[in-house]
Coordinates of C-alpha atoms and ligand atoms in Angstrom, one line a residue:
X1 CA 9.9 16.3 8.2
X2 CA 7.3 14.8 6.3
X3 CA 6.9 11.4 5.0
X4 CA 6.4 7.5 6.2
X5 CA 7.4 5.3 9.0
X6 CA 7.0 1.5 10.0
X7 CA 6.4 1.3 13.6
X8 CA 6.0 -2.5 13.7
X9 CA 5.4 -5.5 11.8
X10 CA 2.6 -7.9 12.1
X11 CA 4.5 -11.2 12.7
X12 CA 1.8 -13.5 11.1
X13 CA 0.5 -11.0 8.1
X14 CA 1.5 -8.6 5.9
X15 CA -0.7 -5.8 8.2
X16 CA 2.2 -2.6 9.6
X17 CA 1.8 -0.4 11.9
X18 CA 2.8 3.1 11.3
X19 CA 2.8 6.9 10.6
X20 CA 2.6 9.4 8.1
X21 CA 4.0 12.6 8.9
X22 CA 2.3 15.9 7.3
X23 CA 2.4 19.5 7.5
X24 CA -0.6 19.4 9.4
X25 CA 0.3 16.4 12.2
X26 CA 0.3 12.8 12.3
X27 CA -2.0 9.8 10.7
X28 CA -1.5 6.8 12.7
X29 CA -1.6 4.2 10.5
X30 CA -3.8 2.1 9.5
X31 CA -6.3 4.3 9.8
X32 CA -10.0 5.7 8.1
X33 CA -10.7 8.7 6.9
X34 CA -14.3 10.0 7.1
X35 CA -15.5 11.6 3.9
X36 CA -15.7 15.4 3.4
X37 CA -16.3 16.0 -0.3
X38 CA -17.3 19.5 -0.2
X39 CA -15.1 20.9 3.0
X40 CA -18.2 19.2 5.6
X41 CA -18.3 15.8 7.0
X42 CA -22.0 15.5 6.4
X43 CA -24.0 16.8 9.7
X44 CA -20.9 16.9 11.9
X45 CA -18.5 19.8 12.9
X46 CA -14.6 19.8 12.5
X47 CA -14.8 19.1 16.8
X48 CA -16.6 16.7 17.2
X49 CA -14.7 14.6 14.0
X50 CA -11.6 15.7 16.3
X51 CA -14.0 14.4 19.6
X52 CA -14.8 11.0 17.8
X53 CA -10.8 10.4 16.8
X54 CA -10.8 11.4 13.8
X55 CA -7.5 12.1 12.4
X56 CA -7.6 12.8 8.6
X57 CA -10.2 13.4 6.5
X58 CA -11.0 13.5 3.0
X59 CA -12.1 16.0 0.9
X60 CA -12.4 16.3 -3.6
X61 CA -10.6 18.6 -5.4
X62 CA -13.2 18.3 -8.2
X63 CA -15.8 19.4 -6.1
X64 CA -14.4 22.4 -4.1
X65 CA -13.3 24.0 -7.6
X66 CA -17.1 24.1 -7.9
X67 CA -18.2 25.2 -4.1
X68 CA -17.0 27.3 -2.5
X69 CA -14.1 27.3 -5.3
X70 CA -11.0 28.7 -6.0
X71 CA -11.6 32.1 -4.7
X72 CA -13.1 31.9 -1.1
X73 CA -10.6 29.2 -0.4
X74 CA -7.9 31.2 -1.3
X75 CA -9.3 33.9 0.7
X76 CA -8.9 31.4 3.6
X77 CA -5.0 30.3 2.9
X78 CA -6.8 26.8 2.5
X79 CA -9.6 24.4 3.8
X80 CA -8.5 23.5 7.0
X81 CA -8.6 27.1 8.0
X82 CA -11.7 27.4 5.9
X83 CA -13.6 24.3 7.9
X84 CA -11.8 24.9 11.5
X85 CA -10.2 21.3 10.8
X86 CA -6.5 21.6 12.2
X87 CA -5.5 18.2 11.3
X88 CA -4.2 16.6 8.1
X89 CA -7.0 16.4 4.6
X90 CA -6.2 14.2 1.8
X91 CA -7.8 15.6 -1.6
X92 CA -9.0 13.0 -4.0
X93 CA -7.9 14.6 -7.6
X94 CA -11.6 14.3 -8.8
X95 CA -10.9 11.9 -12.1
X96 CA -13.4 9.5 -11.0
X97 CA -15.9 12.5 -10.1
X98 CA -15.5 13.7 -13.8
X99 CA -16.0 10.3 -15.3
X100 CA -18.4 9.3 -13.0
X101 CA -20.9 12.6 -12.8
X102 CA -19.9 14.5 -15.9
X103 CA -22.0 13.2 -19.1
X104 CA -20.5 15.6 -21.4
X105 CA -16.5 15.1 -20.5
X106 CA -14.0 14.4 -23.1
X107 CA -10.4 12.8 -22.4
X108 CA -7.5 14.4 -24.5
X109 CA -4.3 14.1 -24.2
X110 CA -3.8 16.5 -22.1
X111 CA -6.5 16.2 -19.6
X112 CA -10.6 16.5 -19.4
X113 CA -12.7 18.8 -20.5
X114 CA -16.6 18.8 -19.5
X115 CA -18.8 21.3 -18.5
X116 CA -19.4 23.1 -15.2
X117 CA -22.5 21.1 -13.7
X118 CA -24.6 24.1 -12.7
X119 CA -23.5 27.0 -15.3
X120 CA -22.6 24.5 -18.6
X121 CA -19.1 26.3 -19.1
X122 CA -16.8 24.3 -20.6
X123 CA -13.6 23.7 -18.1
X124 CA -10.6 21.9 -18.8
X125 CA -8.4 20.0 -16.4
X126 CA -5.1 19.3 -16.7
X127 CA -3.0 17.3 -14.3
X128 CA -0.9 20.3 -13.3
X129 CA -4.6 22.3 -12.8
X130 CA -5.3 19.9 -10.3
X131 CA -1.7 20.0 -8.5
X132 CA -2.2 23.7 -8.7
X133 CA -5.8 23.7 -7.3
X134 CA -4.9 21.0 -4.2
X135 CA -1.6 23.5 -2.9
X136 CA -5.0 26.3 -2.5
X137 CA -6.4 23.8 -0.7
X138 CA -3.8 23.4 1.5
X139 CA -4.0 19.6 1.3
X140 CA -1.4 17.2 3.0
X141 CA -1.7 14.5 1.0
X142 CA -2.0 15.0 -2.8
X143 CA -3.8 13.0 -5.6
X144 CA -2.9 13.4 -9.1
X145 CA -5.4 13.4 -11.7
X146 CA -5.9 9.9 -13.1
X147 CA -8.1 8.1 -15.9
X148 CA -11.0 6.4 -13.6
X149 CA -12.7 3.7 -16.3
X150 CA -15.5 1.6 -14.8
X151 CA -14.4 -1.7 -13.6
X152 CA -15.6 -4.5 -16.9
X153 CA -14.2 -1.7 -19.4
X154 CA -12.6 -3.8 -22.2
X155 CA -8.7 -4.2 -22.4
X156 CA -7.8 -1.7 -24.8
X157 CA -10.1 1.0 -23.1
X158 CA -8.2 -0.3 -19.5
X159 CA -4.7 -0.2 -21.6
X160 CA -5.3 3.5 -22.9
X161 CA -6.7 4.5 -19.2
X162 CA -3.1 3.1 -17.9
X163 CA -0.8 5.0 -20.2
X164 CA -2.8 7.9 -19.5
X165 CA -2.6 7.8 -15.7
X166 CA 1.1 7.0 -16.1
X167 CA 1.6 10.0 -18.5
X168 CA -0.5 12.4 -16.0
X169 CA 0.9 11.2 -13.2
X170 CA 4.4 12.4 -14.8
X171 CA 3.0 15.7 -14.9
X172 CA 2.1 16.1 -11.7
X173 CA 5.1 15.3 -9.9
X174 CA 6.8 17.9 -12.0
X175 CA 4.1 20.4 -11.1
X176 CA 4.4 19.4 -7.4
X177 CA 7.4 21.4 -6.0
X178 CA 7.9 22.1 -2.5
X179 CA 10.7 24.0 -1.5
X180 CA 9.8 23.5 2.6
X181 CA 10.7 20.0 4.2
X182 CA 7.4 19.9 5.7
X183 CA 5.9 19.3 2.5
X184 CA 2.8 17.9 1.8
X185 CA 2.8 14.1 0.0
X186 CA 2.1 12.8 -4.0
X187 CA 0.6 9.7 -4.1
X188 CA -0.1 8.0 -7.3
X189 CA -2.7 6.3 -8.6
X190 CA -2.6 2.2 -9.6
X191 CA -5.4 1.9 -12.3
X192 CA -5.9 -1.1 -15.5
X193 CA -9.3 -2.6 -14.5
X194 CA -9.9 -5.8 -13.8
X195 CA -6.4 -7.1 -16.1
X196 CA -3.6 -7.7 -13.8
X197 CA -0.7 -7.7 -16.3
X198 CA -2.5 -3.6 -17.2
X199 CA -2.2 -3.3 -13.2
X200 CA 1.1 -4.3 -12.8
X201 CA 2.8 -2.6 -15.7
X202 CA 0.7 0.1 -14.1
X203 CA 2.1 -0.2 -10.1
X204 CA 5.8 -0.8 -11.8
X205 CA 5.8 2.5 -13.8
X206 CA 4.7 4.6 -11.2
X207 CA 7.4 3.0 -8.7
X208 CA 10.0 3.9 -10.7
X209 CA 8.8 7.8 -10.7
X210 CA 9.1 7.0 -6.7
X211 CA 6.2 8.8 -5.2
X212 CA 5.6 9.2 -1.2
X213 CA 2.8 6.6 -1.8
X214 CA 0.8 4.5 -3.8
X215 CA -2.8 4.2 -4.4
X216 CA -5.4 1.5 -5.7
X217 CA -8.1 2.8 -7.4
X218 CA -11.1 1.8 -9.8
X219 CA -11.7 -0.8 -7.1
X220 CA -14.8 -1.3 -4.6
X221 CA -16.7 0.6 -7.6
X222 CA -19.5 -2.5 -7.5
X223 CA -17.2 -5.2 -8.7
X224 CA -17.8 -8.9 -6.7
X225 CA -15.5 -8.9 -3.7
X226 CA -13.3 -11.6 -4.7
X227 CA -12.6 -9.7 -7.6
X228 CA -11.4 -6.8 -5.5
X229 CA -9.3 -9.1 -3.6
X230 CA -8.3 -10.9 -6.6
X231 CA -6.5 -7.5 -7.6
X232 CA -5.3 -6.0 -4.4
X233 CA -3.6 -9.1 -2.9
X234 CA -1.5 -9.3 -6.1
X235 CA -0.9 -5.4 -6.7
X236 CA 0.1 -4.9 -3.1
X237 CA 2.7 -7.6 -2.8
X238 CA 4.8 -5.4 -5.9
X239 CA 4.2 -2.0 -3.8
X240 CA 7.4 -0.4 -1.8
X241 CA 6.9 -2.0 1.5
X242 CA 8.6 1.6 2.6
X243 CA 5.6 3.4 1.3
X244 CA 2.3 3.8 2.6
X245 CA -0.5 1.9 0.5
X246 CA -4.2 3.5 -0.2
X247 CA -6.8 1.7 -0.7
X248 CA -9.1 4.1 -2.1
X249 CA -13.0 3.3 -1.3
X250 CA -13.3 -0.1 0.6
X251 CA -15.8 -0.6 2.3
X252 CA -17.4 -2.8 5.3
X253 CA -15.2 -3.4 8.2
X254 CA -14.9 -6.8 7.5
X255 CA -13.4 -5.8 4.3
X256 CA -11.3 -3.4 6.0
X257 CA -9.2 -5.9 8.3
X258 CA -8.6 -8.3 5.2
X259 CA -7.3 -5.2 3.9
X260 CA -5.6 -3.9 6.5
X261 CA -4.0 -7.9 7.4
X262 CA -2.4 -7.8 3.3
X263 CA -1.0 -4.8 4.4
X264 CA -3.1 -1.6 3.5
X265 CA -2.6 1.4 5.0
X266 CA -5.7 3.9 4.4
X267 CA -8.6 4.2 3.6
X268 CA -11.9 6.2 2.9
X269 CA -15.5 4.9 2.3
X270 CA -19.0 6.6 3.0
X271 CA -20.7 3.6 4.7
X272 CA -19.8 4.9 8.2
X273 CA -21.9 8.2 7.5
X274 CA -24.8 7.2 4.8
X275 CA -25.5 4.3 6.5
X276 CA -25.4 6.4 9.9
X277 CA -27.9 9.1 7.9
X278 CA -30.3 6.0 7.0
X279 CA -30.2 4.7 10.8
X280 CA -27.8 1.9 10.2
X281 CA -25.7 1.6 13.0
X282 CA -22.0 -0.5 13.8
X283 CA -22.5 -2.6 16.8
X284 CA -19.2 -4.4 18.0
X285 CA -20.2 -8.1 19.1
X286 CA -18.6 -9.4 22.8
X287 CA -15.2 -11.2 21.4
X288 CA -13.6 -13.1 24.8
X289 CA -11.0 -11.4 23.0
X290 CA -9.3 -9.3 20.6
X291 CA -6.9 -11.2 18.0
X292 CA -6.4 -10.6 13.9
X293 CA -7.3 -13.9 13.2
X294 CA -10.6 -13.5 15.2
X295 CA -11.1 -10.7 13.3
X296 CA -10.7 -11.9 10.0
X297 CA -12.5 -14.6 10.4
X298 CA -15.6 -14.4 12.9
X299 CA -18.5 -12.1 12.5
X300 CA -17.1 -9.0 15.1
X301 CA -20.1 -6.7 14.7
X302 CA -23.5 -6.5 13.7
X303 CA -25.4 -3.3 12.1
X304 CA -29.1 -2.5 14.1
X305 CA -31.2 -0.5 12.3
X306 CA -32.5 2.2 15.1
X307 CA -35.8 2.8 13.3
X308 CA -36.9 -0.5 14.0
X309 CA -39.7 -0.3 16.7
X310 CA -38.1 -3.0 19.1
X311 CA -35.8 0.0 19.8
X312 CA -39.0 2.0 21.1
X313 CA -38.7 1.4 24.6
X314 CA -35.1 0.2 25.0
X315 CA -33.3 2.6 27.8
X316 CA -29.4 1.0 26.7
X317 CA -27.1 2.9 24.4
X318 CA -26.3 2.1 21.2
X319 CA -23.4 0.0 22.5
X320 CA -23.0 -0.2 26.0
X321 CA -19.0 -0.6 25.5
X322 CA -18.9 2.5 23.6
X323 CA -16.9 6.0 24.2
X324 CA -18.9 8.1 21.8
X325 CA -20.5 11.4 23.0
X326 CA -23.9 9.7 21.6
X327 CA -23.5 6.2 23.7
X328 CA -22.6 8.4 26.5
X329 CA -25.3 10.5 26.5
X330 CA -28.6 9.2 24.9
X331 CA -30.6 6.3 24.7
X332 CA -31.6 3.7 21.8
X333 CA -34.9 4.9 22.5
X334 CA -34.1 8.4 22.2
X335 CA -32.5 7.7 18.7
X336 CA -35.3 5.8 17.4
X337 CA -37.7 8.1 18.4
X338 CA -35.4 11.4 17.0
X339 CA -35.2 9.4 13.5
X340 CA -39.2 9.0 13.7
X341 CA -40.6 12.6 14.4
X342 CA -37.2 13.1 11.6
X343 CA -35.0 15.0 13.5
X344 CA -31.3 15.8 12.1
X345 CA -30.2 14.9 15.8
X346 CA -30.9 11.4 15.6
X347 CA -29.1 11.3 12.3
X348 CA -26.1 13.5 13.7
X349 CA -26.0 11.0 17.1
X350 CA -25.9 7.8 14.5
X351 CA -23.2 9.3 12.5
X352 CA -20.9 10.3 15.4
X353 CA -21.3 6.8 16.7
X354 CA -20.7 5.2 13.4
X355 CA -17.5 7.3 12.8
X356 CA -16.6 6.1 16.1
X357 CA -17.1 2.6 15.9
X358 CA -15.1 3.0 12.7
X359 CA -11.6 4.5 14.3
X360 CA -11.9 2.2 17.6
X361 CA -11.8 -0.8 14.9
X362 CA -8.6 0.7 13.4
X363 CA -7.5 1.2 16.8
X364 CA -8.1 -2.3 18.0
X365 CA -6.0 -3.2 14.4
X366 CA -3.1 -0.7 15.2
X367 CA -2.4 -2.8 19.1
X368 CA -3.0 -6.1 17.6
X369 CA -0.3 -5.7 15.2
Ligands
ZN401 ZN1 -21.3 5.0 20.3

């Protein structure tokens, strides 16, 4: 049956250990999920995100209506089958794609019209749409359309975004029926900008429609991180403690444990593979050893960037501690000189090892606990 489970209890923070249980397996918890926007974890195949741990991903609703859309994925009885990914997906709704990308979108009522990017056809979205459009996908986790606003939006703009996402959200739990026990999950969405009082009339509405899980979104969009904090430590402390939490976006790994200790859950963020793309690569530094508080508080890793010609002649791996098929196969000099003569490979290798580096981190966090 699907649904949520606390394993164990950090004794000295707020961090659980834990799983959510899907339609399409387990998600140890707390965990990463690499970003697959269009149905492809840039450069990398569904095996070797299986090889390098991965154990959800996540994909955007808004963007596979686009490509391959509704059709071909239908066709396909859903993405997973589509991509060859057997584990569980999480489909962001695509509100902050439409308010983000879409110049020409309007918010009504009930729900945002813009038009198509490529073809200029006017589409409209409507919470129940977007239900409608994630059961094609064949997602495990759901998102329900919300109002994304940019983070220094003005109160009333932040106030009219909240009863909006409250009213959609609403509408998607009545579009999302399952007759099946092995159902996929709703999560909501906590939005209201930078105003707590707007965030937690927000978090307390959206309890009371109980959904399997609760989001934070409109954060990590830019904003200071002490703002982000500022909002998350509050708006966590009012969500069910039964529920798993979402932080949706964050970020740096040191980010990620301060998350994770005030008791987060998930999370998704494209640093592991753009930065991998641009030759940035996640080096774990030699702790005596592993504690939370170690982690929270000292530097744990450093990022090397592999272009950098002191990497020319250097025979080591990446990280000589590491498990990943690139540290077990190639050289630092190898990947420097792949990202020179601008090889894909070099940028695949650097990706596989950041996405690595990234799930042995929330490993690491899952036994500490
Ligand atoms: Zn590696």
């Amino acid at each position: 049956m699907s649904g949520f489970e606390i394993i164990k209890r950090s004794k000295k923070y707020s961090a659980r250990q834990g799983k959510i249980m899907t339609p399409h397996g387990i998600v140890r918890t707390p965990n990463f999920m690499p970003i697959g926007t269009r149905g492809a974890v840039k450069l990398l195949s569904s095996q070797e995100l299986k090889q390098a741990g991965v154990q959800i991903i996540l994909a955007n609703t808004y963007h596979l209506f686009f490509e391959p859309g509704i059709e071909v994925l239908k066709k396909f009885r859903g993405l997973g089958n589509f991509m060859k990914w057997p584990g569980p997906i999480l489909t962001d709704s695509g509100g902050f794609q439409v308010f983000s990308l879409n110049e020409w979108r309007q918010v009504l009522d009930y729900g945002v019209r813009f038009h198509h990017p490529k073809t200029g056809k006017e589409i409209v979205l409507t919470p129940e749409k977007v239900i409608d459009l994630q059961k094609i996908i064949d997602s495990d986790i759901f998102m329900p359309l919300d109002e994304c606003i940019p983070y220094d939006s003005s109160y009333k703009k932040a106030e009219k975004a909240v009863k909006r996402t409250i009213c959609w959200a609403k509408q998607s739990k009545k579009a999302f029926r399952f007759r099946k026990q092995n159902r996929p999950l709703l999560f909501a969405i906590v939005q209201g900008g930078k105003f707590l009082d707007l965030r937690e009339r927000c978090a307390k509405e959206l309890i009371n429609l109980d959904f399997d899980g609760y989001a934070l979104g409109g954060l990590a969009v830019g904003e200071p991180f002490k703002e982000t904090r500022r909002i998350s430590k509050k708006i966590v402390s009012l969500l069910p403690s039964n529920k798993p939490r979402y932080l949706m976006g964050l970020g740096e790994p040191s980010q990620l444990v301060w998350a994770v200790l005030n008791g987060f859950d998930i999370f998704d963020c494209v640093l592991p593979t753009r930065n991998g793309r641009h030759g940035l690569i996640y080096i774990f530094k030699r702790l005596k050893k592993w504690r939370l508080e170690d982690l929270l508080k000292k530097k744990f890793y450093q990022k090397i960037s592999i272009e950098n010609s002191v990497f020319k002649n250097d025979k080591s791996p990446l990280d000589k501690k590491c498990g990943c098929f690139a540290c077990q196969n190639y050289s630092r000099a190898y990947i420097h000189h792949l990202f020179k003569i601008k090889d894909p490979l070099g940028q695949r290798l650097a990706v596989i090892h950041n996405i690595y580096f990234y799930l042995e981190l929330f490993k690491k966090m899952r036994e500490l606990i």
